[in-house]
Amino acid sequence: MRLITLAAFLVFASFAGLIDRIEVIVGRQVITELQLEEELRVTAFLNETPSNDGGAQRQAAAERLIQQALIAREMRLTEYSADVGQEADKLFQKVEAMYGGDRSFREALRKYALTEDILRRHLMVQIRVLNFVGSRFRNEPGREGTDAELNRWIDDARRQVRIVYVDKSLAQNAP
């Protein structure tokens, strides 16, 4: 009986690996292959470029997801919360207009293997991250945060969290 249970577990575990393989571990958070592929498709969709999952694009997408994970960690630690639903709706409408209206927008979503929910979720994450970064680095009236400050903060956050590249090809050029 134990042998059958073990065999069943191994079969299901191997299927789970095929369904959504872990690509990067950021502290206690994982970035999966499906998340990485989705990030590539959403980026291509928003930039109106062909979907490309080449090495450099995968590395850039992995780096964006790592930065998002680091920022999300900081948001949790500082108990930051923001309702970005209305901002996301406005941005969603702009993206839809960018594609020339409902019909061509929906065709483009299908072309990039996306749904409205996936796009909305990504837009909400982007807005939440931008708002947090803005508040984190512009906490004094009239003070403008700089890219250098943000980069220093991200480098510091990277040092505080263990990042493991399960897919070693994503680690090329990693800081």
Short mmCIF file of N, CA and C in Angstrom, two decimals, residues 72-131:
data_model
loop_
_atom_site.label_atom_id
_atom_site.label_comp_id
_atom_site.label_asym_id
_atom_site.label_seq_id
_atom_site.Cartn_x
_atom_site.Cartn_y
_atom_site.Cartn_z
N ALA A 72 6.55 44.22 -3.12
CA ALA A 72 5.38 43.66 -2.43
C ALA A 72 5.75 43.28 -1.00
N ARG A 73 6.95 42.76 -0.81
CA ARG A 73 7.42 42.41 0.54
C ARG A 73 7.48 43.66 1.41
N GLU A 74 8.04 44.73 0.86
CA GLU A 74 8.13 45.99 1.61
C GLU A 74 6.75 46.55 1.90
N MET A 75 5.83 46.40 0.96
CA MET A 75 4.47 46.88 1.16
C MET A 75 3.82 46.13 2.33
N ARG A 76 4.07 44.82 2.41
CA ARG A 76 3.52 44.04 3.52
C ARG A 76 4.15 44.47 4.84
N LEU A 77 5.47 44.65 4.84
CA LEU A 77 6.18 45.02 6.07
C LEU A 77 5.74 46.38 6.60
N THR A 78 5.44 47.29 5.69
CA THR A 78 5.02 48.64 6.11
C THR A 78 3.51 48.78 6.18
N GLU A 79 2.81 47.68 5.95
CA GLU A 79 1.34 47.66 5.98
C GLU A 79 0.74 48.69 5.03
N TYR A 80 1.40 48.86 3.89
CA TYR A 80 0.90 49.79 2.86
C TYR A 80 -0.30 49.17 2.17
N SER A 81 -1.33 49.96 2.00
CA SER A 81 -2.48 49.49 1.23
C SER A 81 -3.03 50.67 0.45
N ALA A 82 -3.52 50.36 -0.70
CA ALA A 82 -4.10 51.41 -1.55
C ALA A 82 -5.14 50.77 -2.45
N ASP A 83 -6.27 51.42 -2.56
CA ASP A 83 -7.29 50.97 -3.48
C ASP A 83 -6.99 51.60 -4.83
N VAL A 84 -6.64 50.77 -5.78
CA VAL A 84 -6.26 51.28 -7.11
C VAL A 84 -7.28 50.89 -8.17
N GLY A 85 -8.43 50.42 -7.74
CA GLY A 85 -9.44 49.94 -8.67
C GLY A 85 -9.85 50.97 -9.71
N GLN A 86 -10.12 52.20 -9.28
CA GLN A 86 -10.55 53.24 -10.23
C GLN A 86 -9.42 53.61 -11.19
N GLU A 87 -8.20 53.71 -10.66
CA GLU A 87 -7.06 54.01 -11.53
C GLU A 87 -6.87 52.90 -12.56
N ALA A 88 -7.02 51.66 -12.12
CA ALA A 88 -6.86 50.52 -13.02
C ALA A 88 -7.95 50.53 -14.09
N ASP A 89 -9.17 50.87 -13.71
CA ASP A 89 -10.26 50.95 -14.69
C ASP A 89 -9.95 52.00 -15.76
N LYS A 90 -9.46 53.16 -15.33
CA LYS A 90 -9.11 54.22 -16.29
C LYS A 90 -7.99 53.77 -17.23
N LEU A 91 -6.98 53.14 -16.65
CA LEU A 91 -5.87 52.67 -17.48
C LEU A 91 -6.33 51.57 -18.42
N PHE A 92 -7.19 50.70 -17.94
CA PHE A 92 -7.75 49.63 -18.77
C PHE A 92 -8.47 50.24 -19.98
N GLN A 93 -9.26 51.28 -19.74
CA GLN A 93 -9.98 51.95 -20.83
C GLN A 93 -9.02 52.59 -21.83
N LYS A 94 -7.91 53.15 -21.33
CA LYS A 94 -6.91 53.73 -22.23
C LYS A 94 -6.27 52.65 -23.10
N VAL A 95 -5.98 51.51 -22.50
CA VAL A 95 -5.39 50.41 -23.26
C VAL A 95 -6.37 49.92 -24.31
N GLU A 96 -7.63 49.79 -23.93
CA GLU A 96 -8.66 49.37 -24.88
C GLU A 96 -8.74 50.36 -26.04
N ALA A 97 -8.70 51.65 -25.75
CA ALA A 97 -8.75 52.68 -26.79
C ALA A 97 -7.50 52.63 -27.66
N MET A 98 -6.36 52.30 -27.06
CA MET A 98 -5.11 52.18 -27.80
C MET A 98 -5.25 51.15 -28.92
N TYR A 99 -6.05 50.12 -28.67
CA TYR A 99 -6.27 49.08 -29.67
C TYR A 99 -7.44 49.39 -30.59
N GLY A 100 -8.04 50.56 -30.47
CA GLY A 100 -9.07 50.97 -31.41
C GLY A 100 -10.47 50.50 -31.08
N GLY A 101 -10.73 50.17 -29.84
CA GLY A 101 -12.08 49.80 -29.44
C GLY A 101 -12.22 48.34 -29.06
N ASP A 102 -13.44 48.00 -28.69
CA ASP A 102 -13.75 46.71 -28.08
C ASP A 102 -13.37 45.52 -28.95
N ARG A 103 -13.78 45.53 -30.20
CA ARG A 103 -13.57 44.35 -31.05
C ARG A 103 -12.08 44.06 -31.29
N SER A 104 -11.33 45.07 -31.71
CA SER A 104 -9.91 44.84 -31.97
C SER A 104 -9.15 44.58 -30.66
N PHE A 105 -9.62 45.17 -29.57
CA PHE A 105 -9.02 44.93 -28.26
C PHE A 105 -9.17 43.45 -27.89
N ARG A 106 -10.36 42.92 -28.04
CA ARG A 106 -10.60 41.51 -27.70
C ARG A 106 -9.81 40.57 -28.62
N GLU A 107 -9.70 40.93 -29.89
CA GLU A 107 -8.89 40.12 -30.81
C GLU A 107 -7.43 40.11 -30.37
N ALA A 108 -6.94 41.28 -29.96
CA ALA A 108 -5.56 41.36 -29.50
C ALA A 108 -5.35 40.55 -28.22
N LEU A 109 -6.32 40.61 -27.31
CA LEU A 109 -6.22 39.78 -26.10
C LEU A 109 -6.09 38.31 -26.47
N ARG A 110 -6.92 37.86 -27.40
CA ARG A 110 -6.85 36.46 -27.84
C ARG A 110 -5.50 36.15 -28.48
N LYS A 111 -5.02 37.06 -29.31
CA LYS A 111 -3.73 36.87 -29.99
C LYS A 111 -2.60 36.66 -28.98
N TYR A 112 -2.65 37.40 -27.88
CA TYR A 112 -1.60 37.31 -26.86
C TYR A 112 -1.95 36.30 -25.76
N ALA A 113 -3.01 35.55 -25.95
CA ALA A 113 -3.45 34.53 -24.98
C ALA A 113 -3.66 35.15 -23.59
N LEU A 114 -4.37 36.29 -23.58
CA LEU A 114 -4.67 36.99 -22.33
C LEU A 114 -6.17 37.09 -22.15
N THR A 115 -6.57 37.38 -20.93
CA THR A 115 -7.98 37.67 -20.62
C THR A 115 -8.04 39.07 -20.02
N GLU A 116 -9.24 39.60 -19.96
CA GLU A 116 -9.41 40.91 -19.32
C GLU A 116 -8.98 40.85 -17.86
N ASP A 117 -9.28 39.76 -17.18
CA ASP A 117 -8.91 39.62 -15.77
C ASP A 117 -7.40 39.64 -15.58
N ILE A 118 -6.69 38.93 -16.45
CA ILE A 118 -5.22 38.91 -16.36
C ILE A 118 -4.68 40.32 -16.57
N LEU A 119 -5.18 41.00 -17.60
CA LEU A 119 -4.71 42.35 -17.88
C LEU A 119 -5.02 43.29 -16.71
N ARG A 120 -6.24 43.24 -16.19
CA ARG A 120 -6.61 44.09 -15.05
C ARG A 120 -5.71 43.83 -13.84
N ARG A 121 -5.44 42.56 -13.58
CA ARG A 121 -4.59 42.21 -12.44
C ARG A 121 -3.19 42.82 -12.61
N HIS A 122 -2.65 42.71 -13.82
CA HIS A 122 -1.32 43.28 -14.08
C HIS A 122 -1.33 44.80 -13.96
N LEU A 123 -2.37 45.43 -14.48
CA LEU A 123 -2.47 46.88 -14.38
C LEU A 123 -2.56 47.32 -12.92
N MET A 124 -3.32 46.58 -12.13
CA MET A 124 -3.46 46.91 -10.70
C MET A 124 -2.12 46.77 -9.98
N VAL A 125 -1.38 45.72 -10.30
CA VAL A 125 -0.06 45.53 -9.67
C VAL A 125 0.85 46.69 -10.06
N GLN A 126 0.86 47.04 -11.35
CA GLN A 126 1.73 48.13 -11.80
C GLN A 126 1.38 49.44 -11.10
N ILE A 127 0.10 49.75 -11.02
CA ILE A 127 -0.32 51.00 -10.38
C ILE A 127 0.02 50.99 -8.90
N ARG A 128 -0.24 49.87 -8.23
CA ARG A 128 0.05 49.77 -6.80
C ARG A 128 1.55 49.95 -6.55
N VAL A 129 2.38 49.31 -7.37
CA VAL A 129 3.83 49.43 -7.23
C VAL A 129 4.27 50.88 -7.47
N LEU A 130 3.76 51.49 -8.54
CA LEU A 130 4.14 52.87 -8.84
C LEU A 130 3.71 53.82 -7.73
N ASN A 131 2.51 53.63 -7.21
CA ASN A 131 2.04 54.47 -6.10
C ASN A 131 2.90 54.29 -4.86
#
